[in-house]
XYZ file of C-alpha atoms in Angstrom:
565
model
C 0.000 0.000 0.000
C 1.267 3.502 -0.891
C 1.155 5.079 2.568
C 1.638 8.623 1.257
C -1.321 8.287 -1.088
C -3.468 6.795 1.669
C -2.454 9.610 4.028
C -3.413 12.235 1.464
C -6.725 10.507 0.802
C -7.653 10.928 4.455
C -6.703 14.592 4.435
C -8.777 15.144 1.275
C -11.989 13.898 2.912
C -14.250 16.974 3.304
C -16.295 15.460 6.147
C -13.433 13.841 8.048
C -13.986 13.692 11.809
C -12.690 16.959 13.268
C -10.577 15.366 15.994
C -9.001 12.865 13.604
C -8.165 15.636 11.109
C -6.543 17.686 13.861
C -4.517 14.667 14.878
C -3.345 14.008 11.325
C -2.346 17.593 10.679
C -0.206 17.613 13.806
C 1.977 14.676 12.688
C 5.418 15.669 11.405
C 7.280 12.352 11.753
C 7.405 10.481 8.435
C 7.824 7.129 10.197
C 4.647 7.791 12.181
C 2.726 8.555 8.991
C 4.066 5.370 7.396
C 3.025 3.239 10.391
C -0.519 4.636 10.316
C -1.036 4.119 6.578
C 1.277 1.379 5.224
C -1.456 -1.247 5.695
C -5.062 -1.687 6.771
C -5.591 -2.635 10.402
C -5.961 -6.369 10.079
C -9.148 -8.179 10.995
C -8.027 -11.715 11.681
C -9.729 -14.786 13.096
C -9.288 -13.247 16.578
C -10.920 -9.946 15.604
C -9.219 -6.576 15.304
C -7.028 -4.756 17.813
C -4.741 -1.756 17.492
C -3.795 1.693 18.648
C -6.545 4.295 18.470
C -6.138 7.268 16.174
C -6.347 8.509 12.603
C -5.285 6.224 9.783
C -6.315 2.965 8.153
C -3.904 1.089 10.465
C -5.592 2.457 13.576
C -8.804 1.888 15.542
C -11.244 4.708 14.746
C -14.861 5.196 13.731
C -14.042 4.522 10.063
C -12.219 1.229 10.584
C -14.960 0.157 13.012
C -17.624 1.083 10.436
C -15.772 -0.893 7.758
C -15.644 -4.091 9.787
C -19.268 -3.689 10.892
C -20.416 -3.118 7.308
C -18.600 -6.331 6.365
C -20.361 -8.113 9.227
C -23.721 -6.765 8.042
C -23.033 -7.979 4.513
C -22.006 -11.370 5.870
C -25.225 -11.672 7.898
C -27.426 -10.514 5.041
C -25.995 -13.276 2.872
C -27.175 -15.821 5.451
C -30.700 -17.128 5.820
C -33.012 -14.139 6.365
C -34.432 -15.654 9.529
C -30.919 -15.597 10.973
C -29.921 -11.957 10.461
C -33.349 -10.745 11.562
C -32.446 -11.975 15.047
C -30.070 -9.035 15.374
C -26.630 -8.430 16.861
C -25.784 -7.704 20.515
C -23.115 -5.050 21.185
C -21.139 -4.576 24.406
C -18.127 -2.447 25.318
C -15.661 -1.860 28.141
C -14.167 1.186 29.907
C -11.628 2.186 27.260
C -11.538 5.562 25.582
C -13.864 5.629 22.552
C -15.429 2.257 23.414
C -18.911 3.761 23.687
C -18.393 5.758 20.481
C -17.233 2.673 18.579
C -20.167 0.641 19.930
C -22.650 3.306 18.786
C -20.903 3.431 15.388
C -21.323 -0.324 15.003
C -24.984 -0.105 16.042
C -25.536 2.760 13.580
C -24.037 0.843 10.659
C -26.099 -2.274 11.365
C -29.252 -0.256 11.924
C -28.840 1.518 8.595
C -28.523 -1.909 6.942
C -31.776 -3.074 8.538
C -30.110 -5.343 11.109
C -31.390 -4.893 14.669
C -28.670 -3.873 17.136
C -29.039 -4.660 20.845
C -26.756 -2.128 22.511
C -25.866 -2.376 26.196
C -26.727 0.866 27.945
C -23.405 0.939 29.834
C -20.143 -0.974 29.932
C -20.521 -4.704 30.558
C -18.193 -7.723 30.894
C -17.381 -9.663 27.746
C -18.886 -12.905 29.156
C -22.227 -11.147 29.627
C -22.181 -10.362 25.902
C -21.651 -14.058 25.178
C -24.511 -14.911 27.504
C -26.770 -12.219 25.982
C -26.278 -13.537 22.436
C -27.517 -16.927 23.614
C -30.289 -15.466 25.794
C -31.676 -13.291 22.982
C -31.047 -16.006 20.378
C -29.297 -13.332 18.329
C -27.436 -13.818 15.057
C -24.189 -12.670 16.642
C -22.425 -10.237 18.903
C -19.741 -7.546 18.995
C -17.478 -6.555 21.890
C -15.461 -3.357 21.802
C -12.405 -4.054 23.952
C -8.638 -4.442 23.843
C -8.652 -6.679 26.904
C -5.495 -5.995 28.958
C -3.638 -3.761 26.482
C -2.397 -0.279 27.457
C -4.720 2.724 27.204
C -3.697 3.579 23.617
C -5.383 0.436 22.301
C -8.888 -0.701 21.532
C -10.328 -3.664 19.701
C -13.301 -5.365 18.090
C -14.345 -9.004 18.549
C -17.170 -10.777 16.702
C -19.313 -13.571 18.127
C -21.463 -16.156 16.393
C -25.038 -17.230 17.231
C -23.820 -19.760 19.822
C -22.255 -16.943 21.880
C -18.697 -17.963 21.019
C -16.150 -15.962 19.093
C -16.263 -16.685 15.380
C -14.170 -19.693 14.449
C -12.147 -20.210 11.300
C -14.756 -20.922 8.597
C -17.144 -18.141 9.667
C -14.301 -15.711 10.313
C -12.836 -16.376 6.847
C -16.215 -15.626 5.242
C -16.478 -12.396 7.240
C -12.891 -11.393 6.349
C -13.740 -11.930 2.672
C -16.698 -9.535 2.978
C -14.541 -6.911 4.701
C -11.914 -7.201 1.956
C -14.501 -6.186 -0.663
C -15.047 -2.758 0.946
C -13.062 -0.133 -0.934
C -14.220 3.216 0.467
C -14.398 3.379 4.249
C -15.670 6.959 4.116
C -18.810 6.054 2.190
C -20.451 3.725 4.716
C -23.898 4.967 5.814
C -24.384 5.270 9.600
C -27.533 6.266 11.482
C -27.371 8.153 14.760
C -28.319 6.489 18.030
C -31.392 8.723 18.274
C -32.554 7.703 14.790
C -32.023 4.047 15.593
C -33.927 4.218 18.868
C -36.798 6.100 17.239
C -37.020 3.515 14.473
C -36.657 0.714 17.058
C -33.879 -0.838 14.994
C -31.466 -0.098 17.868
C -32.635 -1.428 21.219
C -31.045 -0.861 24.605
C -30.129 -3.781 26.874
C -29.714 -3.390 30.623
C -30.987 -4.547 34.001
C -33.118 -7.458 32.815
C -30.090 -9.037 31.117
C -27.900 -8.312 34.158
C -30.332 -10.216 36.368
C -30.440 -13.195 34.027
C -26.639 -13.265 33.752
C -26.227 -13.109 37.535
C -28.695 -15.973 37.969
C -26.791 -18.053 35.438
C -23.445 -17.468 37.173
C -24.696 -18.107 40.711
C -26.379 -21.335 39.591
C -22.900 -22.761 38.889
C -21.647 -21.964 42.396
C -22.283 -23.282 45.894
C -23.690 -20.562 48.200
C -21.699 -19.755 51.334
C -24.093 -17.732 53.519
C -21.964 -18.090 56.670
C -18.596 -17.492 55.050
C -16.007 -15.482 56.986
C -13.689 -15.330 53.966
C -11.968 -11.950 53.608
C -11.513 -10.902 49.988
C -9.773 -7.930 48.381
C -11.005 -7.305 44.840
C -9.811 -4.958 42.102
C -11.605 -4.467 38.775
C -8.532 -2.592 37.447
C -10.704 0.355 36.316
C -12.779 -1.965 34.122
C -16.210 -3.526 33.711
C -16.035 -6.160 36.458
C -16.784 -3.963 39.466
C -20.569 -4.299 39.657
C -21.113 -7.872 38.357
C -18.328 -9.469 40.424
C -19.362 -7.714 43.641
C -23.028 -8.525 43.045
C -22.378 -12.238 42.468
C -20.088 -12.527 45.501
C -22.675 -10.767 47.694
C -25.505 -13.011 46.493
C -23.386 -16.099 47.236
C -22.768 -14.947 50.809
C -19.320 -13.350 50.763
C -19.924 -10.262 52.879
C -16.316 -9.319 53.618
C -15.291 -8.128 50.161
C -13.172 -4.964 50.075
C -12.679 -3.204 46.744
C -9.474 -1.296 46.014
C -10.893 2.266 46.007
C -8.279 3.728 43.640
C -9.116 1.090 40.996
C -12.862 0.797 41.508
C -14.301 3.190 38.929
C -14.015 2.885 35.136
C -11.013 4.811 33.832
C -9.829 4.630 30.223
C -6.419 5.940 31.271
C -5.941 3.051 33.719
C -4.301 5.594 35.959
C -3.005 3.189 38.618
C -2.293 0.299 36.231
C -0.943 1.480 32.840
C -0.780 -2.153 31.713
C -4.035 -3.493 33.229
C -3.100 -7.156 32.991
C -3.812 -9.490 35.943
C -0.772 -11.519 34.845
C 1.408 -8.565 35.913
C 2.258 -8.493 39.632
C 2.512 -4.686 39.664
C -1.260 -4.233 39.126
C -1.809 -5.784 42.562
C 0.441 -3.367 44.483
C -2.491 -1.393 45.907
C -4.494 -4.568 46.528
C -1.628 -6.123 48.477
C -1.329 -3.087 50.717
C -5.076 -3.196 51.334
C -4.935 -6.944 52.008
C -2.320 -6.337 54.685
C -4.574 -3.729 56.312
C -7.713 -5.873 56.417
C -6.130 -9.304 56.832
C -7.523 -10.671 53.565
C -7.364 -14.383 52.787
C -7.297 -13.877 49.027
C -6.906 -11.145 46.380
C -8.661 -11.315 43.015
C -8.348 -8.910 40.091
C -10.165 -8.844 36.759
C -8.987 -7.251 33.520
C -10.872 -4.330 31.875
C -13.416 -6.470 30.001
C -13.663 -8.943 32.903
C -13.022 -12.153 31.043
C -9.754 -12.963 32.846
C -8.953 -13.094 36.551
C -5.704 -13.011 38.498
C -5.361 -14.539 41.965
C -2.953 -13.591 44.757
C -2.472 -15.583 47.964
C 0.202 -15.960 50.611
C 2.942 -18.576 50.623
C 4.267 -20.376 53.687
C 6.503 -17.415 54.533
C 3.504 -15.084 54.545
C 4.644 -13.415 51.317
C 2.247 -12.659 48.457
C 2.243 -15.139 45.587
C 0.638 -14.222 42.260
C -0.683 -17.514 40.912
C -0.094 -18.213 37.253
C -3.009 -19.033 34.993
C -1.816 -22.631 34.879
C -1.717 -22.872 38.675
C -5.161 -21.357 39.173
C -6.536 -23.531 36.378
C -5.177 -26.754 37.876
C -6.524 -25.789 41.325
C -9.967 -25.010 39.908
C -10.090 -28.238 37.897
C -9.184 -30.247 40.987
C -11.630 -28.421 43.266
C -14.524 -28.331 40.795
C -14.335 -32.013 39.865
C -14.095 -33.250 43.437
C -16.997 -31.085 44.694
C -19.395 -31.579 41.737
C -20.066 -35.255 42.263
C -23.207 -35.129 40.106
C -21.210 -34.654 36.890
C -21.767 -37.570 34.469
C -19.131 -40.126 33.493
C -18.587 -38.487 30.093
C -17.425 -35.208 31.643
C -14.634 -33.407 29.826
C -12.087 -30.702 30.643
C -10.882 -28.652 27.682
C -7.609 -26.722 27.650
C -5.348 -25.184 25.015
C -2.163 -26.603 23.516
C -0.037 -23.976 25.333
C -1.572 -24.764 28.732
C 0.381 -26.845 31.273
C -0.205 -30.595 31.397
C -0.830 -30.433 35.168
C -4.526 -29.554 34.804
C -5.008 -32.423 32.371
C -3.291 -34.891 34.686
C -5.464 -33.674 37.581
C -8.634 -33.949 35.476
C -7.832 -37.524 34.477
C -7.247 -38.415 38.140
C -10.899 -37.454 38.718
C -12.128 -39.583 35.823
C -12.592 -36.745 33.312
C -11.587 -36.822 29.663
C -9.185 -34.091 28.531
C -9.112 -32.372 25.155
C -6.487 -29.964 23.823
C -7.508 -27.228 21.391
C -5.731 -24.368 19.641
C -4.881 -21.216 21.566
C -7.949 -19.042 22.037
C -11.052 -19.638 24.103
C -13.191 -19.643 20.979
C -11.978 -23.176 20.273
C -13.105 -24.273 23.727
C -16.477 -22.643 23.031
C -16.695 -24.401 19.665
C -16.206 -27.792 21.358
C -18.848 -26.913 23.950
C -21.401 -26.228 21.231
C -20.452 -29.405 19.362
C -20.851 -31.526 22.507
C -24.154 -29.865 23.327
C -25.395 -30.975 19.914
C -23.824 -34.455 19.782
C -23.841 -35.513 23.440
C -20.389 -37.084 23.028
C -19.129 -35.329 26.143
C -20.566 -33.208 28.939
C -18.563 -30.029 29.380
C -17.269 -29.638 32.934
C -14.549 -27.008 32.794
C -12.471 -25.083 30.265
C -9.394 -22.938 30.725
C -6.270 -21.497 29.165
C -2.944 -20.427 30.641
C -3.703 -16.751 30.013
C -6.025 -16.562 33.055
C -9.299 -17.476 31.348
C -11.738 -19.993 32.921
C -15.311 -21.188 32.468
C -17.665 -23.643 34.149
C -21.250 -24.159 33.047
C -22.952 -23.884 29.660
C -24.514 -20.413 29.929
C -21.713 -18.720 27.912
C -19.152 -19.594 25.263
C -16.265 -17.409 26.398
C -14.039 -17.222 29.440
C -15.738 -15.556 32.391
C -13.915 -13.780 35.217
C -17.225 -13.317 37.073
C -17.834 -17.035 37.609
C -14.093 -17.645 38.007
C -13.900 -15.023 40.784
C -16.796 -16.706 42.570
C -15.256 -20.167 42.208
C -11.864 -18.947 43.462
C -13.563 -17.548 46.578
C -15.559 -20.751 47.028
C -12.392 -22.839 46.658
C -10.361 -20.647 49.034
C -13.134 -20.856 51.627
C -13.235 -24.648 51.222
C -9.537 -24.957 52.016
C -9.664 -22.331 54.761
C -12.201 -24.493 56.604
C -9.606 -27.290 56.470
C -6.901 -25.011 57.875
C -5.160 -24.668 54.512
C -4.270 -21.671 52.381
C -4.760 -21.786 48.609
C -0.984 -21.877 48.201
C -0.771 -24.949 50.454
C -3.465 -26.594 48.336
C -1.298 -25.938 45.266
C 1.717 -27.521 46.966
C -0.469 -30.545 47.635
C -1.132 -30.894 43.891
C 2.582 -30.623 43.157
C 3.466 -33.232 45.767
C 0.934 -35.610 44.249
C 1.500 -35.011 40.523
C 4.961 -33.397 40.202
C 6.159 -29.815 40.015
C 5.150 -27.923 36.881
C 6.760 -24.537 36.268
C 5.680 -22.338 33.353
C 6.799 -19.105 31.769
C 6.028 -16.946 28.743
C 8.414 -14.701 26.846
C 6.731 -12.122 24.590
C 8.937 -10.442 21.988
C 7.409 -7.182 20.714
C 8.321 -6.704 17.037
C 6.330 -3.849 15.495
C 5.884 -2.599 11.960
C 7.006 -4.101 8.631
C 10.415 -5.165 9.936
C 8.897 -6.813 13.004
C 6.496 -8.852 10.896
C 9.387 -10.103 8.748
C 11.436 -11.035 11.814
C 8.584 -13.059 13.306
C 8.159 -14.934 10.008
C 11.911 -15.649 9.841
C 12.053 -16.947 13.420
C 9.137 -19.313 12.853
C 10.641 -20.665 9.629
C 14.035 -21.206 11.278
C 12.495 -23.191 14.123
C 10.734 -25.428 11.621
C 14.162 -26.739 10.573
C 16.204 -26.277 13.757
C 17.852 -29.239 15.487
C 16.855 -29.251 19.167
C 17.776 -32.608 20.749
C 16.816 -31.842 24.355
C 17.786 -30.102 27.563
C 19.014 -31.225 31.001
C 17.976 -34.914 31.134
C 14.865 -34.408 28.979
C 14.840 -35.843 25.475
C 12.884 -34.340 22.588
C 10.307 -36.886 21.466
C 7.777 -34.849 19.488
C 7.530 -31.848 17.187
C 4.107 -30.493 16.212
C 3.668 -28.040 13.347
C 0.069 -26.838 13.636
C 0.279 -24.819 10.427
C 1.245 -27.897 8.416
C -1.132 -29.973 10.552
C 1.566 -32.585 11.194
C 2.671 -34.232 14.451
C 6.138 -35.787 14.247
C 6.881 -38.686 16.615
C 10.666 -38.485 16.782
C 11.049 -41.862 18.504
C 9.252 -43.904 15.865
C 9.666 -41.527 12.936
C 5.913 -41.670 12.323
C 4.092 -38.548 11.134
C 0.394 -38.151 11.872
C -2.241 -35.559 11.050
C -3.295 -33.087 13.742
C -7.095 -32.917 13.844
C -7.257 -29.173 14.517
C -7.656 -26.080 12.312
C -4.409 -24.806 10.821
C -2.570 -22.296 12.997
C 0.964 -20.894 12.912
C 2.179 -22.628 16.080
C 5.180 -24.868 16.716
C 5.419 -27.112 19.779
C 8.437 -29.137 20.927
C 7.585 -31.977 23.346
C 9.987 -33.802 25.687
C 9.795 -37.191 27.412
C 9.062 -35.785 30.901
C 5.869 -33.759 30.087
C 8.005 -30.651 29.486
C 7.543 -28.648 26.289
C 7.959 -25.250 24.656
C 5.946 -23.588 21.905
C 6.213 -20.570 19.605
C 3.154 -18.650 18.467
C 2.815 -15.240 16.783
C 0.058 -13.291 18.552
C -3.164 -12.923 16.586
C -3.946 -9.494 18.054
C -0.602 -7.854 18.891
C 2.792 -7.398 17.132
C 4.370 -10.064 19.329
C 5.971 -13.461 19.134
C 5.098 -15.518 22.203
C 7.296 -18.344 23.466
C 5.655 -20.625 26.027
C 7.595 -22.884 28.390
C 6.338 -25.679 30.632
C 8.896 -27.718 32.567
C 8.505 -30.488 35.141
C 10.687 -31.710 37.975
C 10.594 -33.788 41.143
C 11.071 -30.635 43.242
C 10.291 -26.965 42.731
C 14.013 -26.163 42.647
C 14.707 -28.783 39.995
C 11.812 -27.644 37.803
C 12.817 -23.979 38.118
C 16.437 -24.699 37.196
C 15.356 -26.768 34.188
C 12.995 -24.008 33.054
C 15.767 -21.405 33.128
C 18.044 -23.713 31.146
C 15.380 -24.336 28.505
C 14.564 -20.607 28.247
C 18.246 -19.798 27.703
C 18.668 -22.431 25.001
C 15.573 -21.267 23.102
C 16.224 -17.527 23.413
C 19.867 -18.054 22.369
C 18.587 -19.730 19.208
C 16.256 -16.810 18.535
């Protein structure tokens, strides 16, 4: 794409948004102009995410309108009875989220597709639930999850309440690619849409139904003395998480006051990611003051939750997503004795094996899917239709969890409630959550995980990521420490290589640019370019007989892999 021509085209638009024009005219750095216009902001199978601002490689009302127009075209090509069911739209606390949501509603409304717009910010899992509850044709969430304040994003959901999977997403991407002029897309105002009843507001009634669905998964604790510190990290979790915990009986919940209210600047947490220990600094101080048993924190769109407890020295431990997931799998399966024999736990290919080993010890089947909760949701819908399995629990290492069939996306509301329920369960036995984790390790082995994320932006970054992936497809990596490499999976080629027998077999999963190296002691590492950020992610999972052994092996493996990169 000729970035100079694209830049000039924007400036030549007579009706260009005033703020975006002012922003463009203030840019003097040629590199900045190139980055904004050298390509269109990509809508991939995971949706669209990018920095906000002027330009076709930025999130703004025009790029949002383009994607929504493509979605409308996609729906209108389906059976008429389908698109007439409408599209549900939710958004989080980020700057411009409300504006982008109204833009999407206005585009759909002008096309004759009913838009159900949430009246205020709501958690992403409530959107998933609402699509199913309203039997809508699909859904949209305006969010950039845990990204810094400069970012926003756009995710599309199918009629089952799950994010669009490969076939549907490819058809939608094809429709978007046909749109040539992003400045010529008709949009109705919110007032027009409400007057014509083609845009409808969603609010309290849906909140009540969502709360009922979440609490039905949990065991009430009316006499609980559990002390909880909670932070919504300036996002959409504040009201739904507190409401669910209160209805379940947790009366000693203290919210971090500085992080309670929605704030698109994320003033106290510039990187509002519950994987990052620094976001819990205020919560830890508050936990010390009130003697809390547990700290929980949800990301801005409230689909992921971080958990902080105390170790045996009384120091705060931020649990990894793998640790929390394994604990929840163990607790949920041993307390839900009414689950049928065909129960299944679903996790992703970059999630630790510990949760799977724990699930099998409770008689559950375990399935691995590609990275992204949408693949867990896809399996849930398939099993609901076929009856092959009964979904019990799904999770991924990036702090996303779900129990129950009311939604098709990870839910930090139900996960927060289950973490409190689980912590209370162990507290009544005189155990901390950390001690419960040590119990799992003692029984099943020590599993230590880590993730390295290399940020490689722009044209050069994209080329570097491609080169790294291609090099690792041919690299010789015999093993590390006393672990021997026994398997190499190339999910883009769809081939699993058994290095002991030399046999190659087909991987029964959609194609995805992921490489996974598997060793003979349950250890592994994987490389995956992010679908929503300019990053290459390297995942590590290492096992050992002791925590010290596993940690040392992990550091050795990390060094070998990063040296190769």
